[in-house]
Coordinates of N, CA and C in Angstrom, one line a residue:
X561 N 1.0 -1.4 0.0 CA 0.1 -0.1 -0.1 C 0.5 1.0 0.1
X562 N 0.3 2.0 -0.6 CA 1.3 3.5 -0.8 C 1.1 4.3 0.3
X563 N 2.3 4.9 0.5 CA 2.0 5.8 1.6 C 1.5 7.4 1.3
X564 N 0.4 8.1 2.3 CA 0.0 9.2 1.7 C 1.0 10.5 1.5
X565 N 1.6 10.3 2.5 CA 2.7 11.8 2.6 C 3.9 11.0 1.9
X566 N 3.9 10.3 1.1 CA 5.3 10.2 0.1 C 4.8 10.1 -1.5
X567 N 4.1 11.2 -1.8 CA 3.4 11.3 -3.3 C 4.7 11.8 -4.0
X568 N 4.7 11.2 -5.0 CA 6.0 11.8 -6.5 C 5.6 13.1 -6.7
X569 N 6.6 13.8 -7.0 CA 6.4 14.9 -7.6 C 5.9 14.8 -8.8
X570 N 4.9 15.6 -9.2 CA 4.5 16.1 -10.4 C 4.9 16.5 -11.4
X571 N 5.0 16.1 -12.9 CA 5.9 16.6 -13.9 C 5.7 18.5 -13.8
X572 N 4.6 18.8 -14.1 CA 4.6 20.3 -13.6 C 5.1 21.0 -12.2
X573 N 5.3 20.5 -11.5 CA 5.9 20.9 -10.5 C 7.4 20.4 -10.4
X574 N 8.1 20.0 -11.3 CA 9.6 19.4 -11.3 C 10.3 21.0 -12.2
X575 N 11.3 21.4 -11.0 CA 11.7 22.6 -12.0 C 12.5 22.5 -12.7
X576 N 13.2 21.1 -13.2 CA 13.9 21.3 -14.1 C 13.5 20.9 -15.5
X577 N 11.6 20.2 -15.5 CA 11.0 20.6 -16.6 C 11.0 21.8 -16.9
X578 N 10.3 22.9 -16.1 CA 10.2 24.2 -16.3 C 11.6 24.8 -16.8
X579 N 12.6 25.0 -16.4 CA 13.8 25.4 -16.7 C 14.3 25.0 -18.1
X580 N 13.9 23.5 -18.5 CA 14.2 23.1 -20.2 C 13.0 23.8 -20.7
X581 N 11.9 23.8 -20.4 CA 11.1 24.5 -21.1 C 11.6 26.3 -21.4
X582 N 11.8 27.0 -20.7 CA 12.5 28.3 -20.7 C 13.8 28.2 -21.7
X583 N 14.4 27.1 -21.6 CA 15.7 27.2 -22.3 C 15.2 26.9 -24.0
X584 N 14.1 26.1 -24.2 CA 13.8 25.9 -25.3 C 13.2 27.0 -25.8
X585 N 12.3 28.1 -25.1 CA 11.9 29.4 -25.8 C 13.0 30.0 -26.1
X586 N 14.2 30.2 -25.3 CA 15.5 30.9 -25.6 C 16.2 30.5 -27.0
X587 N 16.3 29.0 -26.9 CA 16.8 28.7 -28.2 C 15.9 28.8 -29.3
X588 N 14.6 28.7 -29.3 CA 13.7 29.2 -30.6 C 14.3 30.4 -31.1
X589 N 14.2 31.2 -29.9 CA 14.8 32.6 -30.8 C 16.1 32.5 -31.1
X590 N 16.9 31.9 -30.5 CA 18.2 32.1 -31.0 C 18.4 31.3 -32.6
X591 N 17.7 30.1 -32.4 CA 17.4 29.1 -33.9 C 16.8 30.1 -34.8
X592 N 15.9 31.5 -34.8 CA 15.4 32.0 -35.6 C 16.6 33.0 -36.0
X593 N 17.0 33.5 -35.6 CA 18.3 34.5 -35.5 C 19.1 33.8 -36.8
X594 N 19.8 32.5 -36.2 CA 20.5 31.5 -37.1 C 20.4 31.5 -38.4
X595 N 19.0 30.8 -38.1 CA 18.3 31.1 -39.8 C 18.1 32.4 -40.5
X596 N 18.3 33.6 -40.1 CA 18.2 34.6 -40.6 C 19.6 34.7 -41.3
X597 N 20.5 34.8 -40.4 CA 21.9 34.7 -40.4 C 21.9 33.8 -42.2
X598 N 21.6 32.4 -42.0 CA 21.6 31.9 -43.0 C 21.3 32.4 -44.4
X599 N 20.2 33.1 -44.4 CA 19.4 33.6 -45.5 C 20.3 34.9 -45.9
X600 N 21.0 35.5 -45.1 CA 22.1 36.6 -45.7 C 23.1 36.2 -46.3
X601 N 23.5 34.9 -45.4 CA 24.7 34.3 -46.1 C 24.7 33.7 -47.5
X602 N 22.9 33.0 -47.7 CA 22.6 32.8 -49.1 C 22.6 33.9 -49.8
X603 N 22.4 35.1 -49.4 CA 22.2 36.6 -50.5 C 23.6 36.8 -51.3
X604 N 24.5 36.8 -49.8 CA 26.3 37.2 -50.3 C 26.7 36.0 -51.3
X605 N 26.3 35.0 -51.1 CA 26.6 34.2 -52.1 C 26.4 34.1 -53.5
X606 N 25.0 34.4 -53.3 CA 24.3 34.8 -54.4 C 25.4 36.0 -55.5
X607 N 25.4 36.8 -54.7 CA 26.4 38.0 -55.8 C 27.5 37.6 -55.7
X608 N 28.3 36.6 -55.0 CA 29.3 36.4 -55.1 C 29.8 35.5 -56.0
X609 N 28.3 34.7 -56.3 CA 28.4 34.0 -57.2 C 28.2 34.7 -58.8
X610 N 27.7 35.7 -58.6 CA 27.4 36.5 -60.0 C 28.4 37.4 -60.5
X611 N 28.9 37.8 -59.2 CA 30.2 38.5 -59.7 C 31.8 37.6 -60.4
X612 N 31.6 36.9 -59.3 CA 33.4 36.1 -59.6 C 32.8 34.5 -60.2
X613 N 31.6 34.1 -60.2 CA 31.1 33.3 -60.9 C 32.0 32.0 -59.9
X614 N 32.3 32.1 -58.6 CA 32.6 31.1 -57.4 C 31.8 31.4 -56.0
X615 N 31.9 30.6 -55.5 CA 31.4 30.9 -54.1 C 32.6 31.3 -53.3
X616 N 32.1 32.2 -52.1 CA 32.8 32.6 -51.0 C 33.2 31.6 -50.3
X617 N 34.5 30.9 -50.3 CA 35.2 29.9 -49.0 C 34.9 30.4 -47.9
X618 N 34.8 31.5 -47.6 CA 34.6 31.8 -46.0 C 33.1 31.8 -45.5
X619 N 32.4 31.9 -46.6 CA 30.8 32.1 -46.5 C 30.4 30.6 -46.1
X620 N 30.8 30.0 -47.0 CA 30.7 28.2 -47.4 C 30.9 27.5 -45.7
X621 N 32.3 28.0 -45.1 CA 32.5 27.5 -43.9 C 31.7 28.1 -42.8
X622 N 30.8 29.4 -42.4 CA 30.3 29.9 -41.9 C 28.6 29.5 -42.0
X623 N 28.4 29.0 -43.0 CA 27.0 29.0 -43.2 C 27.1 27.1 -43.0
X624 N 27.9 26.3 -43.2 CA 27.9 24.9 -42.8 C 28.2 25.0 -41.1
X625 N 28.9 26.0 -40.5 CA 28.9 26.1 -39.2 C 27.5 26.1 -38.3
X626 N 27.0 27.3 -39.1 CA 25.6 27.7 -38.6 C 24.4 26.7 -38.9
X627 N 24.7 25.9 -40.0 CA 23.6 24.8 -40.2 C 24.0 23.4 -39.0
X628 N 25.2 23.5 -38.5 CA 25.3 22.6 -37.7 C 25.0 23.1 -36.3
X629 N 25.2 24.0 -36.0 CA 24.6 24.8 -34.9 C 23.0 24.5 -35.0
X630 N 22.3 24.7 -35.8 CA 20.7 24.8 -36.2 C 20.6 23.5 -35.7
X631 N 21.2 22.5 -36.5 CA 20.5 21.0 -36.2 C 20.9 20.8 -34.8
X632 N 22.3 21.9 -33.8 CA 22.1 21.3 -32.8 C 21.0 21.9 -31.6
X633 N 20.5 23.1 -32.0 CA 19.4 23.5 -31.4 C 18.2 22.6 -31.9
X634 N 17.9 22.2 -33.3 CA 16.7 21.7 -33.4 C 16.7 20.2 -32.6
X635 N 17.8 19.8 -32.7 CA 17.7 18.3 -32.0 C 17.4 18.7 -30.3
X636 N 17.8 19.5 -29.4 CA 17.5 19.9 -28.5 C 16.1 20.0 -28.5
X637 N 15.2 21.2 -28.9 CA 14.4 21.7 -29.2 C 12.9 20.2 -29.4
X638 N 13.4 19.2 -29.9 CA 12.5 18.2 -30.3 C 12.5 17.0 -29.6
X639 N 13.6 17.3 -28.2 CA 13.9 16.3 -27.4 C 14.4 14.9 -27.7
X640 N 15.3 15.2 -28.6 CA 16.3 14.4 -29.4 C 17.7 14.2 -28.3
X641 N 18.1 15.1 -27.8 CA 19.2 15.4 -27.0 C 18.7 16.2 -26.0
X642 N 19.7 15.7 -24.7 CA 19.2 16.9 -23.6 C 20.4 17.6 -23.2
X643 N 21.3 17.7 -24.1 CA 22.6 18.6 -24.0 C 22.1 19.8 -24.7
X644 N 22.7 20.9 -23.9 CA 22.2 22.2 -24.1 C 23.0 22.6 -25.3
X645 N 22.3 23.4 -26.2 CA 23.4 23.9 -27.4 C 23.9 25.0 -27.0
X646 N 24.9 25.2 -28.0 CA 26.1 26.4 -27.4 C 25.1 27.7 -27.2
X647 N 25.4 28.7 -26.1 CA 27.0 28.5 -25.4 C 27.1 27.7 -24.0
X648 N 26.1 27.0 -23.5 CA 25.9 26.1 -22.3 C 27.0 24.9 -22.9
X649 N 27.1 24.8 -24.0 CA 27.9 23.4 -24.2 C 29.0 23.7 -25.5
X650 N 29.9 23.2 -25.7 CA 30.6 23.6 -27.2 C 30.1 23.7 -28.0
X651 N 30.8 24.5 -29.3 CA 30.3 24.7 -30.3 C 30.0 23.3 -31.1
X652 N 29.3 23.4 -32.1 CA 29.0 21.6 -32.5 C 30.1 21.7 -33.7
X653 N 30.1 20.3 -34.0 CA 31.8 20.0 -35.1 C 30.9 20.0 -35.9
X654 N 31.6 19.8 -37.1 CA 31.4 19.2 -38.2 C 30.4 18.0 -38.5
X655 N 29.0 18.3 -38.9 CA 28.3 17.1 -39.2 C 27.9 16.9 -40.4
X656 N 29.0 16.4 -41.5 CA 28.9 16.3 -42.9 C 28.2 15.0 -43.5
X657 N 28.3 14.2 -42.1 CA 27.4 13.0 -42.4 C 26.0 12.8 -42.2
X658 N 25.5 14.0 -41.9 CA 24.1 14.5 -41.5 C 23.6 14.8 -43.1
X659 N 24.3 15.0 -44.3 CA 23.6 15.6 -45.3 C 23.2 14.4 -45.9
X660 N 22.4 15.0 -46.8 CA 21.1 14.2 -47.3 C 21.7 13.1 -48.6
X661 N 21.4 11.9 -48.3 CA 22.0 11.4 -50.0 C 20.8 11.0 -51.0
X662 N 20.9 10.7 -52.0 CA 19.6 10.2 -52.9 C 19.7 8.9 -52.6
X663 N 18.5 8.6 -53.3 CA 18.3 7.1 -53.2 C 18.0 6.6 -54.6
X664 N 19.2 6.1 -55.3 CA 18.8 5.7 -56.4 C 19.2 4.3 -56.6

C-alpha cells in the first residue's frame, strides 16, 4: 500500500522541466536568428556567384557551421538530445555525415 505522505512530484512541479522549457523558448529565438543569418549568407553567396562565378569559401565554412548549430538547436528542441546547445555547451563539430543522400 502506498503511503499518502510520500507522493511523487508531478511533472508540472518539477523545476528542471520548467527550466528546460525556458531554455527551449530561448533557443527557439536563437535558432530563428541563426536561420536569418543563413538567409543573409545565401544572399551574399548569390552575389558572389554572380560577380565572380565562384562561391565565397569563408561564407561556405560559416554557413556549414551555422547549419550544424541549427541542427544542434533543433535536436534539443525536439527532445532528441538533452545536451544544451552553445553557449551552454561547446560549438558543434562538423556534421557532414548528416547530409542527405539520394536514393537511387
